[in-house]
Coordinates of C-alpha atoms (C1' of nucleotides) in Angstrom, one line a residue:
Chain L
M1 CA 157.6 71.3 38.6
N2 CA 154.4 72.7 37.1
N3 CA 153.4 76.4 36.7
A4 CA 151.3 76.3 39.9
Q5 CA 154.2 75.4 41.9
Y6 CA 156.4 78.2 40.4
A7 CA 153.5 80.6 41.3
D8 CA 153.2 79.2 44.8
I9 CA 156.9 80.0 45.4
L10 CA 156.5 83.5 44.0
E11 CA 153.4 84.1 46.1
S12 CA 155.2 82.9 49.2
I13 CA 157.9 85.4 48.5
A14 CA 155.4 88.2 48.1
T15 CA 153.8 87.5 51.5
L16 CA 157.1 87.0 53.3
R17 CA 158.4 90.2 52.0
Q18 CA 155.2 92.0 53.0
I19 CA 155.7 90.7 56.6
R20 CA 159.3 91.6 56.5
G21 CA 158.1 95.2 55.7
D22 CA 159.5 95.6 52.3
S23 CA 158.0 98.0 49.8
P24 CA 154.4 96.9 49.1
F25 CA 155.1 97.5 45.4
K26 CA 157.9 95.0 45.2
S27 CA 155.5 92.5 47.0
R28 CA 152.9 93.2 44.4
A29 CA 155.3 92.7 41.6
F30 CA 155.8 89.1 42.9
E31 CA 152.0 88.6 43.1
N32 CA 151.5 89.9 39.6
A33 CA 154.2 87.5 38.3
A34 CA 152.7 84.7 40.1
R35 CA 149.2 85.3 38.6
S36 CA 150.6 85.7 35.2
I37 CA 152.3 82.3 35.4
R38 CA 149.4 80.6 37.0
K39 CA 147.0 81.3 34.2
M40 CA 149.5 80.8 31.3
P41 CA 148.8 77.6 29.3
E42 CA 152.4 77.2 28.3
K43 CA 154.6 75.3 30.7
I44 CA 157.2 77.6 32.2
E45 CA 159.8 74.7 32.4
E46 CA 159.4 74.1 28.6
L47 CA 159.8 77.8 27.9
I48 CA 163.0 77.9 29.9
D49 CA 164.3 74.8 28.1
E50 CA 163.5 76.3 24.8
G51 CA 165.5 79.5 25.6
F52 CA 162.4 81.7 25.6
D53 CA 162.9 85.2 27.1
L54 CA 160.7 85.2 30.1
T55 CA 160.9 89.0 30.5
S56 CA 158.6 89.3 27.5
L57 CA 155.8 87.8 29.8
D58 CA 153.3 90.0 31.6
G59 CA 154.7 91.3 35.0
I60 CA 158.1 89.4 34.7
G61 CA 161.2 91.5 34.6
K62 CA 164.9 90.7 34.8
S63 CA 164.9 89.9 38.5
I64 CA 161.9 87.5 38.7
S65 CA 163.0 85.9 35.4
G66 CA 166.3 85.1 37.2
E67 CA 164.4 83.7 40.1
L68 CA 162.5 81.4 37.8
H69 CA 165.6 80.2 36.1
K70 CA 167.2 79.4 39.5
I71 CA 164.2 77.5 40.5
H72 CA 164.3 75.5 37.3
E73 CA 168.0 74.7 37.8
T74 CA 168.0 74.0 41.5
G75 CA 164.4 73.5 42.6
E76 CA 164.6 76.5 44.9
S77 CA 164.6 80.2 44.7
P78 CA 167.5 81.9 46.7
T79 CA 165.2 84.8 47.6
H80 CA 162.7 82.4 49.0
K81 CA 165.3 80.5 50.9
E82 CA 166.6 83.6 52.5
L83 CA 163.2 84.8 53.5
L84 CA 162.4 81.3 55.0
A85 CA 165.6 81.6 57.1
N86 CA 164.2 84.7 58.7
F87 CA 160.7 83.5 59.1
P88 CA 159.4 80.1 60.0
D89 CA 157.2 78.4 57.3
G90 CA 154.1 78.3 59.5
I91 CA 153.9 82.1 59.6
L92 CA 152.2 82.0 56.2
E93 CA 149.1 80.4 57.7
L94 CA 148.6 83.4 59.9
T95 CA 147.5 85.3 56.8
R96 CA 144.3 83.2 56.9
V97 CA 143.3 84.8 60.2
E98 CA 140.7 87.6 59.4
G99 CA 142.1 90.9 60.7
L100 CA 145.7 89.8 60.6
G101 CA 147.8 91.5 57.9
P102 CA 151.5 91.8 57.4
K103 CA 152.1 94.4 60.0
R104 CA 150.4 92.7 62.8
I105 CA 151.8 89.3 61.9
K106 CA 155.3 90.9 62.1
L107 CA 154.4 92.5 65.4
L108 CA 153.2 89.2 66.8
Y109 CA 156.3 87.4 65.6
D110 CA 158.8 90.0 66.7
E111 CA 157.2 90.5 70.2
L112 CA 155.8 87.2 71.1
G113 CA 157.5 84.7 68.7
I114 CA 154.2 83.7 67.2
C115 CA 154.8 81.7 64.1
D116 CA 151.7 79.6 63.4
L117 CA 148.1 79.1 64.4
A118 CA 149.0 77.0 67.4
S119 CA 151.3 79.6 69.0
L120 CA 148.8 82.3 68.1
E121 CA 146.1 80.5 70.1
I122 CA 148.4 80.0 73.1
A123 CA 149.2 83.7 73.2
A124 CA 145.6 84.7 72.7
E125 CA 144.5 82.4 75.6
A126 CA 147.2 83.9 77.7
G127 CA 146.1 87.4 77.1
Q128 CA 149.4 88.4 75.6
I129 CA 148.0 89.8 72.5
S130 CA 145.8 92.5 74.1
A131 CA 149.0 93.7 75.9
L132 CA 150.7 94.6 72.7
P133 CA 150.6 98.3 71.5
G134 CA 147.8 99.0 69.0
L135 CA 145.9 95.8 69.8
G136 CA 143.2 95.5 72.4
Q137 CA 140.7 93.1 73.9
K138 CA 138.4 93.1 70.9
T139 CA 141.2 92.1 68.6
E140 CA 142.4 89.3 70.9
D141 CA 138.7 87.9 71.3
K142 CA 138.4 88.0 67.5
I143 CA 141.6 86.1 67.0
K144 CA 140.5 83.5 69.4
S145 CA 137.3 82.9 67.5
E146 CA 139.1 83.0 64.2
V147 CA 141.5 80.3 65.4
I148 CA 138.5 78.1 66.3
R149 CA 136.9 78.7 62.9
L150 CA 140.2 78.0 61.0
K151 CA 140.7 74.8 62.9
N152 CA 137.4 73.6 61.6
T153 CA 137.8 74.7 58.0
S154 CA 140.4 73.2 55.7
V155 CA 139.4 75.0 52.5
D156 CA 139.2 78.7 52.1
R157 CA 137.6 78.7 48.7
I158 CA 134.3 77.2 47.6
P159 CA 133.4 75.9 44.1
L160 CA 131.7 78.4 41.8
P161 CA 128.4 76.6 41.4
L162 CA 128.0 76.4 45.2
A163 CA 129.0 79.9 45.7
R164 CA 126.6 81.1 43.0
A165 CA 123.8 79.0 44.4
A166 CA 124.3 80.4 47.9
G167 CA 124.5 84.0 46.4
E168 CA 121.4 83.6 44.4
S169 CA 119.4 82.4 47.4
I170 CA 120.4 85.6 49.3
V171 CA 119.5 87.7 46.2
A172 CA 116.1 86.0 46.0
A173 CA 115.4 86.6 49.7
L174 CA 116.5 90.4 49.5
S175 CA 114.6 90.9 46.2
K176 CA 111.4 90.5 48.1
L177 CA 112.0 94.0 49.5
D178 CA 110.2 96.7 47.8
C179 CA 113.0 99.1 48.3
I180 CA 115.4 97.1 46.1
Q181 CA 115.9 98.9 42.8
K182 CA 118.5 96.6 41.5
I183 CA 120.5 93.7 42.7
E184 CA 123.4 91.7 41.3
I185 CA 126.0 89.2 42.3
A186 CA 129.5 90.7 41.6
G187 CA 133.0 89.8 42.5
S188 CA 134.7 86.6 41.4
I189 CA 131.4 84.8 40.9
R190 CA 130.5 87.3 38.2
R191 CA 133.9 86.9 36.6
G192 CA 133.4 83.1 36.7
R193 CA 136.4 82.2 38.8
E194 CA 136.1 78.5 39.4
T195 CA 136.3 78.9 43.2
S196 CA 135.3 81.9 45.3
K197 CA 136.5 83.1 48.7
D198 CA 133.4 85.1 49.4
I199 CA 130.1 86.1 47.9
D200 CA 129.7 89.8 46.8
I201 CA 126.3 91.2 46.3
L202 CA 125.6 94.7 45.1
V203 CA 122.3 96.5 45.8
A204 CA 120.8 99.7 44.6
S205 CA 118.3 101.0 47.2
K206 CA 117.4 104.1 49.0
D207 CA 116.7 102.3 52.3
Y208 CA 120.1 101.0 53.4
T209 CA 118.9 100.3 56.9
L210 CA 116.1 98.0 55.7
V211 CA 118.4 96.1 53.3
F212 CA 121.1 95.5 56.0
D213 CA 118.5 94.6 58.8
T214 CA 116.9 92.0 56.4
F215 CA 120.2 90.7 55.2
V216 CA 121.7 90.1 58.8
G217 CA 118.4 88.5 59.8
L218 CA 118.4 85.9 57.1
K219 CA 118.3 82.3 58.5
E220 CA 121.6 81.3 56.8
V221 CA 123.5 84.0 58.7
D222 CA 125.6 82.9 61.5
N223 CA 127.3 86.1 62.6
I224 CA 127.9 89.7 61.6
L225 CA 131.5 90.5 60.7
V226 CA 131.2 94.2 59.9
R227 CA 128.2 96.6 59.6
G228 CA 128.7 100.1 58.4
D229 CA 126.6 102.6 56.6
T230 CA 127.1 101.3 53.1
K231 CA 128.6 97.9 53.6
T232 CA 127.8 94.9 55.7
S233 CA 129.6 91.5 55.9
V234 CA 128.4 88.3 57.5
R235 CA 129.5 84.7 57.8
L236 CA 127.0 82.2 56.9
K237 CA 126.4 79.0 58.9
S238 CA 128.2 77.2 56.0
G239 CA 131.2 79.3 56.8
T240 CA 131.1 81.4 53.7
Q241 CA 131.6 85.1 54.0
V242 CA 129.0 87.3 52.2
D243 CA 129.6 91.0 51.6
V244 CA 126.7 93.3 50.7
R245 CA 127.2 96.9 49.4
V246 CA 124.4 99.3 48.9
V247 CA 124.6 102.3 46.6
E248 CA 122.3 104.8 45.0
L249 CA 120.8 103.7 41.6
W250 CA 122.7 106.2 39.7
Q251 CA 125.9 104.8 41.0
F252 CA 125.1 101.2 40.1
G253 CA 127.4 100.8 37.1
A254 CA 130.4 102.3 38.8
A255 CA 129.8 100.2 42.0
L256 CA 129.3 97.1 39.8
H257 CA 132.6 97.6 38.1
Y258 CA 134.4 98.3 41.4
F259 CA 132.8 95.4 43.2
T260 CA 133.3 92.9 40.3
G261 CA 137.1 93.4 40.3
S262 CA 139.5 91.8 39.9
K263 CA 141.6 93.8 42.3
E264 CA 144.4 94.0 39.7
H265 CA 142.0 94.9 36.9
N266 CA 140.7 97.8 39.1
I267 CA 144.2 99.0 39.8
Q268 CA 145.0 99.1 36.1
I269 CA 141.8 100.8 35.2
R270 CA 142.2 103.4 37.9
S271 CA 145.8 104.1 37.0
R272 CA 144.8 104.7 33.5
A273 CA 142.1 107.1 34.7
K274 CA 144.5 109.0 36.8
K275 CA 146.8 109.6 33.9
M276 CA 143.8 111.1 32.1
G277 CA 143.1 113.5 34.9
L278 CA 140.2 111.4 36.3
R279 CA 139.6 109.4 39.4
I280 CA 137.6 106.3 39.6
N281 CA 136.0 105.0 42.7
E282 CA 132.8 103.0 43.4
Y283 CA 130.6 106.1 42.9
G284 CA 131.7 107.0 39.5
V285 CA 134.4 108.6 37.3
L286 CA 135.4 111.9 38.8
R287 CA 137.0 114.7 36.6
L288 CA 139.7 116.1 39.0
S289 CA 139.7 119.6 37.3
D290 CA 136.2 120.5 38.5
E291 CA 135.3 117.5 40.8
E292 CA 132.4 116.6 38.6
Y293 CA 131.3 113.0 38.2
I294 CA 131.3 112.4 34.4
A295 CA 130.2 108.7 34.5
S296 CA 128.4 106.4 37.0
K297 CA 125.2 104.8 35.7
T298 CA 126.5 101.8 33.7
E299 CA 129.6 99.9 33.3
E300 CA 129.7 101.0 29.7
D301 CA 129.8 104.6 30.8
I302 CA 132.7 103.8 33.1
F303 CA 134.8 102.1 30.5
G304 CA 133.7 104.8 28.0
A305 CA 134.9 107.6 30.1
I306 CA 138.5 106.2 29.8
G307 CA 138.3 105.5 26.2
L308 CA 137.7 101.8 26.4
P309 CA 134.9 99.5 25.2
W310 CA 133.1 97.5 27.8
I311 CA 135.1 94.5 28.8
A312 CA 133.4 91.3 29.8
P313 CA 133.8 90.4 33.6
E314 CA 135.3 87.0 32.6
L315 CA 138.2 88.9 31.1
R316 CA 138.9 91.2 34.0
E317 CA 141.8 89.5 35.6
G318 CA 144.5 92.1 35.2
G319 CA 146.2 90.4 32.3
D320 CA 146.2 92.0 28.8
E321 CA 142.5 92.9 28.7
I322 CA 143.0 96.7 28.8
E323 CA 145.6 96.6 26.1
N324 CA 143.5 94.4 24.0
A325 CA 140.5 96.6 24.5
L326 CA 142.6 99.6 23.3
N327 CA 143.6 97.9 20.2
G328 CA 140.3 96.5 19.4
K329 CA 141.5 93.0 20.0
L330 CA 139.0 91.8 22.7
P331 CA 138.0 88.3 21.8
E332 CA 134.4 87.7 20.7
L333 CA 132.7 85.7 23.4
I334 CA 129.9 83.3 23.1
D335 CA 126.8 83.6 25.2
K336 CA 123.8 81.2 25.9
T337 CA 122.2 82.0 22.6
S338 CA 125.3 80.6 20.9
V339 CA 124.6 77.2 22.3
M340 CA 122.3 75.2 20.1
G341 CA 122.1 72.0 22.0
D342 CA 123.3 70.0 25.0
L343 CA 125.2 66.8 24.3
H344 CA 125.7 65.3 27.7
M345 CA 122.7 64.3 30.0
H346 CA 121.3 61.4 31.8
T347 CA 117.7 60.1 32.2
L348 CA 115.9 57.5 34.3
E349 CA 117.5 54.9 32.0
S350 CA 120.7 55.2 34.1
D351 CA 121.2 57.6 37.1
G352 CA 119.1 60.5 35.9
R353 CA 115.9 61.6 37.5
N354 CA 113.8 62.6 34.6
T355 CA 112.3 61.0 31.5
I356 CA 113.4 61.9 27.9
P357 CA 110.3 63.9 27.1
E358 CA 110.8 65.9 30.3
M359 CA 114.4 66.6 29.2
I360 CA 113.2 67.7 25.8
E361 CA 110.7 70.1 27.3
K362 CA 113.3 71.7 29.4
A363 CA 115.7 71.8 26.6
K364 CA 113.2 73.6 24.4
S365 CA 112.7 76.1 27.2
L366 CA 116.4 76.9 27.1
G367 CA 116.2 77.6 23.4
Y368 CA 118.0 74.5 22.2
T369 CA 117.2 72.9 18.8
Y370 CA 118.6 69.5 19.8
I371 CA 119.9 67.4 22.6
A372 CA 121.7 64.0 22.8
I373 CA 120.6 61.6 25.5
T374 CA 123.8 60.1 26.8
D375 CA 123.1 57.6 29.6
H376 CA 125.8 55.6 31.1
S377 CA 127.1 52.3 30.1
A378 CA 126.9 49.4 32.5
F379 CA 130.4 49.2 33.8
V380 CA 130.1 51.3 36.9
P381 CA 127.1 49.6 38.8
V382 CA 126.1 52.6 40.9
T383 CA 125.1 54.5 37.7
G384 CA 122.6 51.8 36.8
G385 CA 124.1 52.0 33.3
M386 CA 122.9 50.2 30.2
T387 CA 123.7 46.9 28.8
A388 CA 123.8 46.5 25.0
D389 CA 120.2 45.3 25.0
R390 CA 118.9 48.2 26.9
F391 CA 121.0 50.6 24.8
A392 CA 119.6 49.1 21.6
A393 CA 116.0 49.5 23.0
Q394 CA 116.8 53.1 24.0
I395 CA 118.0 54.0 20.6
E396 CA 114.7 52.7 19.2
E397 CA 112.8 54.8 21.8
I398 CA 114.8 57.9 20.9
R399 CA 114.2 57.5 17.1
K400 CA 110.5 57.2 17.8
E401 CA 110.4 60.1 20.1
N402 CA 112.4 62.1 17.6
E403 CA 109.6 61.6 15.1
K404 CA 107.2 63.6 17.3
H405 CA 109.2 66.8 16.9
S406 CA 109.4 68.8 13.7
D407 CA 111.5 71.7 15.1
F408 CA 113.8 69.8 17.5
T409 CA 116.2 66.9 17.0
L410 CA 116.8 64.2 19.6
L411 CA 120.0 62.5 19.2
A412 CA 120.8 59.0 20.4
G413 CA 123.9 59.0 22.4
I414 CA 125.8 57.4 25.2
E415 CA 128.4 58.2 27.8
V416 CA 130.4 55.1 27.4
D417 CA 133.0 54.0 29.9
I418 CA 136.6 53.9 28.7
L419 CA 137.8 50.7 30.4
S420 CA 141.3 50.1 31.8
D421 CA 142.6 48.7 28.6
G422 CA 141.1 51.5 26.5
S423 CA 138.3 49.5 25.1
L424 CA 134.8 50.8 25.2
D425 CA 132.1 49.4 27.5
M426 CA 129.5 48.8 24.8
D427 CA 128.6 46.7 21.8
L428 CA 130.6 48.5 19.0
E429 CA 127.9 48.0 16.4
L430 CA 125.6 50.1 18.6
L431 CA 128.1 52.8 19.0
K432 CA 128.3 52.9 15.1
V433 CA 124.5 53.4 14.7
C434 CA 124.0 55.9 17.4
D435 CA 124.6 59.6 16.8
W436 CA 126.9 60.8 19.6
V437 CA 129.4 59.0 21.7
V438 CA 131.0 60.6 24.7
G439 CA 133.9 58.5 26.2
S440 CA 134.5 59.0 29.9
I441 CA 136.6 57.5 32.6
H442 CA 134.8 56.5 35.8
S443 CA 137.1 53.8 37.1
G444 CA 140.8 53.1 37.5
M445 CA 141.4 56.8 37.9
N446 CA 144.7 56.4 39.7
M447 CA 146.4 54.5 37.0
K448 CA 150.1 55.2 36.4
K449 CA 150.8 57.8 33.8
E450 CA 152.2 55.5 31.1
N451 CA 149.2 53.0 31.5
M452 CA 146.7 55.9 31.3
N453 CA 148.3 57.3 28.2
Q454 CA 148.0 53.9 26.6
R455 CA 144.4 53.5 27.8
L456 CA 143.4 56.9 26.3
L457 CA 145.3 56.4 23.1
T458 CA 143.5 53.2 22.5
A459 CA 140.2 54.8 23.1
M460 CA 141.0 57.8 21.0
H461 CA 142.0 55.7 18.1
S462 CA 139.0 53.3 18.4
G463 CA 137.1 55.3 15.8
Y464 CA 134.0 55.4 17.9
L465 CA 134.3 58.6 20.0
N466 CA 133.0 62.0 19.3
A467 CA 133.9 63.6 22.6
F468 CA 136.1 63.1 25.6
G469 CA 133.9 63.6 28.7
H470 CA 135.2 65.5 31.7
P471 CA 138.7 65.1 30.4
T472 CA 140.8 65.6 33.5
G473 CA 138.5 64.0 36.0
R474 CA 139.2 66.6 38.7
I475 CA 136.7 67.5 41.2
L476 CA 136.9 71.1 42.5
G477 CA 138.3 71.0 46.0
G478 CA 138.4 67.3 45.9
R479 CA 139.9 64.8 43.4
K480 CA 143.0 65.8 41.5
G481 CA 142.3 64.1 38.2
Y482 CA 143.8 61.4 36.0
D483 CA 147.5 61.5 35.3
Y484 CA 148.3 61.4 31.5
D485 CA 150.3 63.3 28.9
L486 CA 148.0 66.0 27.7
D487 CA 149.9 66.8 24.5
L488 CA 149.9 63.2 23.5
I489 CA 146.2 62.6 24.0
L490 CA 145.4 66.0 22.6
G491 CA 147.2 65.1 19.4
A492 CA 145.3 61.8 19.1
A493 CA 142.0 63.6 19.8
I494 CA 142.6 66.2 17.0
E495 CA 143.7 63.5 14.6
N496 CA 140.4 61.6 15.3
K497 CA 138.2 64.6 15.4
I498 CA 137.3 64.1 19.1
A499 CA 136.1 67.1 20.9
F500 CA 137.2 68.0 24.4
E501 CA 134.3 68.5 26.8
M502 CA 133.8 71.6 29.0
N503 CA 131.6 70.0 31.6
G504 CA 129.6 72.4 33.5
S505 CA 128.2 70.2 36.3
T506 CA 128.6 71.2 39.9
G507 CA 132.1 70.4 41.2
R508 CA 133.6 69.5 38.0
L509 CA 134.1 72.5 35.6
D510 CA 136.2 70.2 33.6
L511 CA 138.0 71.2 31.4
N512 CA 138.7 74.4 33.3
A513 CA 139.2 77.7 31.5
E514 CA 143.1 77.5 31.4
M515 CA 143.2 73.9 29.9
A516 CA 140.3 74.6 27.5
K517 CA 142.2 77.6 26.1
Y518 CA 145.2 75.4 25.6
V519 CA 143.5 72.6 23.8
S520 CA 141.6 75.0 21.7
Q521 CA 144.7 76.9 20.7
K522 CA 146.3 73.7 19.8
G523 CA 143.5 73.0 17.4
A524 CA 141.0 70.8 19.2
M525 CA 137.3 71.3 19.2
V526 CA 135.5 71.9 22.4
V527 CA 131.9 70.8 23.3
L528 CA 130.0 72.4 26.2
G529 CA 128.0 69.9 28.3
S530 CA 125.8 70.1 31.3
D531 CA 126.2 66.5 32.3
A532 CA 122.6 67.0 33.7
H533 CA 121.1 64.3 35.8
S534 CA 117.7 66.1 36.0
T535 CA 115.9 68.8 34.1
R536 CA 117.3 71.3 36.5
G537 CA 120.8 70.0 35.8
L538 CA 120.5 71.3 32.2
D539 CA 120.8 74.7 33.7
E540 CA 124.4 74.0 34.6
M541 CA 125.3 74.6 31.0
R542 CA 125.8 78.2 32.1
Y543 CA 129.0 77.2 33.9
A544 CA 130.4 75.6 30.8
I545 CA 129.5 78.7 28.8
Q546 CA 131.0 81.0 31.4
Q547 CA 134.3 79.0 31.6
S548 CA 134.4 79.0 27.8
R549 CA 134.2 82.8 28.0
R550 CA 137.1 82.8 30.5
A551 CA 139.0 80.6 28.1
E552 CA 138.2 83.0 25.2
I553 CA 137.1 80.2 23.0
P554 CA 135.7 81.5 19.7
K555 CA 132.3 80.2 18.6
S556 CA 134.0 78.5 15.6
K557 CA 135.7 76.1 18.0
I558 CA 132.6 75.1 19.9
L559 CA 131.0 72.1 18.4
N560 CA 127.5 72.6 19.8
S561 CA 127.2 76.1 18.5
L562 CA 126.4 74.2 15.2
S563 CA 123.0 73.2 14.1
A564 CA 122.1 69.5 14.6
A565 CA 122.5 68.9 10.8
D566 CA 126.0 70.5 10.7
L567 CA 127.0 68.8 14.0
L568 CA 126.2 65.4 12.4
L569 CA 128.2 66.3 9.4
A570 CA 131.2 67.5 11.4
T571 CA 131.2 64.3 13.5
R572 CA 130.9 61.8 10.6
Chain I
dG1 C1' 160.3 94.9 41.1
dC2 C1' 157.9 96.4 37.0
dC3 C1' 156.8 99.6 33.5
dG4 C1' 156.0 103.5 29.8
dT5 C1' 149.5 107.9 25.6
dT6 C1' 154.3 112.4 30.1
dT7 C1' 158.1 108.8 31.8
dT8 C1' 164.4 104.5 31.4
dC9 C1' 163.0 107.4 36.7
dG10 C1' 159.3 108.0 39.5
dG11 C1' 155.4 106.5 40.2
dC12 C1' 152.5 102.2 41.6
dC13 C1' 143.7 102.6 43.1
dC14 C1' 140.7 104.0 46.3
dG15 C1' 137.5 104.0 49.9
dA16 C1' 134.9 101.5 53.9
dC17 C1' 135.2 99.8 58.3
dT18 C1' 137.2 98.7 63.0
dG19 C1' 139.7 99.3 67.1
dT20 C1' 142.5 101.7 69.7
dT21 C1' 143.2 105.8 68.9
dT22 C1' 142.4 111.4 71.1
dT23 C1' 143.4 111.8 64.8
dC24 C1' 144.7 107.4 62.5
dA25 C1' 146.9 102.7 61.3
dG26 C1' 145.8 98.4 59.8
dT27 C1' 143.0 95.5 57.1
dC28 C1' 140.1 94.3 53.5
dG29 C1' 138.3 94.1 48.9

DNA sequence: GCCGTTTTCGGCCCGACTGTTTTCAGTCG
């Protein structure tokens, strides 16, 4: 059983206990433990086998440690089992219904026996819900439309790049208003979580009405969920929820911090403030003794008021970031200026849409001093990949093009297919003379684990690879990824100086932050790549950068933070 | 259930919005 499965059980316990009406603090304890386990790179099973004391982990005490041991031994938690005996399994799906929380779910179950979406729909159609105390016609109508919506949507979370793109389009539209003084995407998108449940946008303006009128009138908007004085939420036609919050300019920093979250980070920050005789809300830091706001304008002010340095949004997940901030142990994070070049991109030579000079021009505008062109090899026909002849010709072309630039280096590279037997889909002599080789899997992804291990080991030991492209093969919200023994392949990669890629392209984010942190801590180098198929695609480097920040990867572990000359030395 | 800049016991963030209420509970982030 992997960490996610342990976390799922703890989360299920948390939700069921809420519905049962237990202390909300006990529920939260299970949620905290679940989150802690989910983002931990070490495998909980191995820790238990090694006799590691789980209570030393964040949010895990004696009781939950005991649960975890029982799950390890028997595959099931007694607490979970007991809860499931009281409530049918399907009751958990009711939490997806907007407007239904634990109290109402319990009421619906106790009074009407509602235990899943199907029985909820029947009761709503029969008018039984509006007859319950505290619930009326509007609630019943809303439930009906929610059931219809949920029947048509299987996923509740959308991949970060899509969420950000949707958010930026709304920001662009609202920014046309003269009354907007400041506008920023907040929430999980700002923190760089790989999927988002909704899009949070913060606005500073004096004309709240105009902002909201414009917002709800946008063509992407399907319907208005709530509209108040300072906050409006809509659902887009795509199904995504967007929340817009408007504050005064002087409150922007406080509001940005509040609206960025995470929820657990905010709880910890506010608890700390409380102990210092302060109260933090979205308007600022309030000194309780005289009810004066002592900080509001910037996030730095908010953190400063409680004796902390500014903490990067990517770190605000309610883990150990506050403790680290206090001890001066916040990791140094890279930013876009740390990335000197992009080492994964495609051109018209395979399935890209732009020429080499066009890619160079865009790369220069991003501040890069080098790029590697890495068109596909021929194995997967749909990519229009290169045969040996074509690759040889492209290397020539790249050498000539490189001559034209004094302040920029164009590297000859390739994204070569790792074939089923682990051999590489290219003339090996050419791999030897080119500058940069990304090895990737694009076929036979469902191979059995043992075979995949052998395939990758063969490739890793070939002596030709510089990087392992999109190393898990997962697609966000889609494909799960290849099955192989990470530690085994990681060892071979380190031995052969092969970097693991953090691929920023839409839908991939592969490696993700958790795995990247793991491989980096184990000693592997990481390379950030856009996997661009057009000049615009080069912008997706920012997702690789942001995930590397979440993973707390130091600059010294990022291969393309080196200059071209040092990169070539390091990969010899 | 967890945890400790005041704590091994007693706290555990804070406010907006809605609907069903005649003053507030429930939900949400």
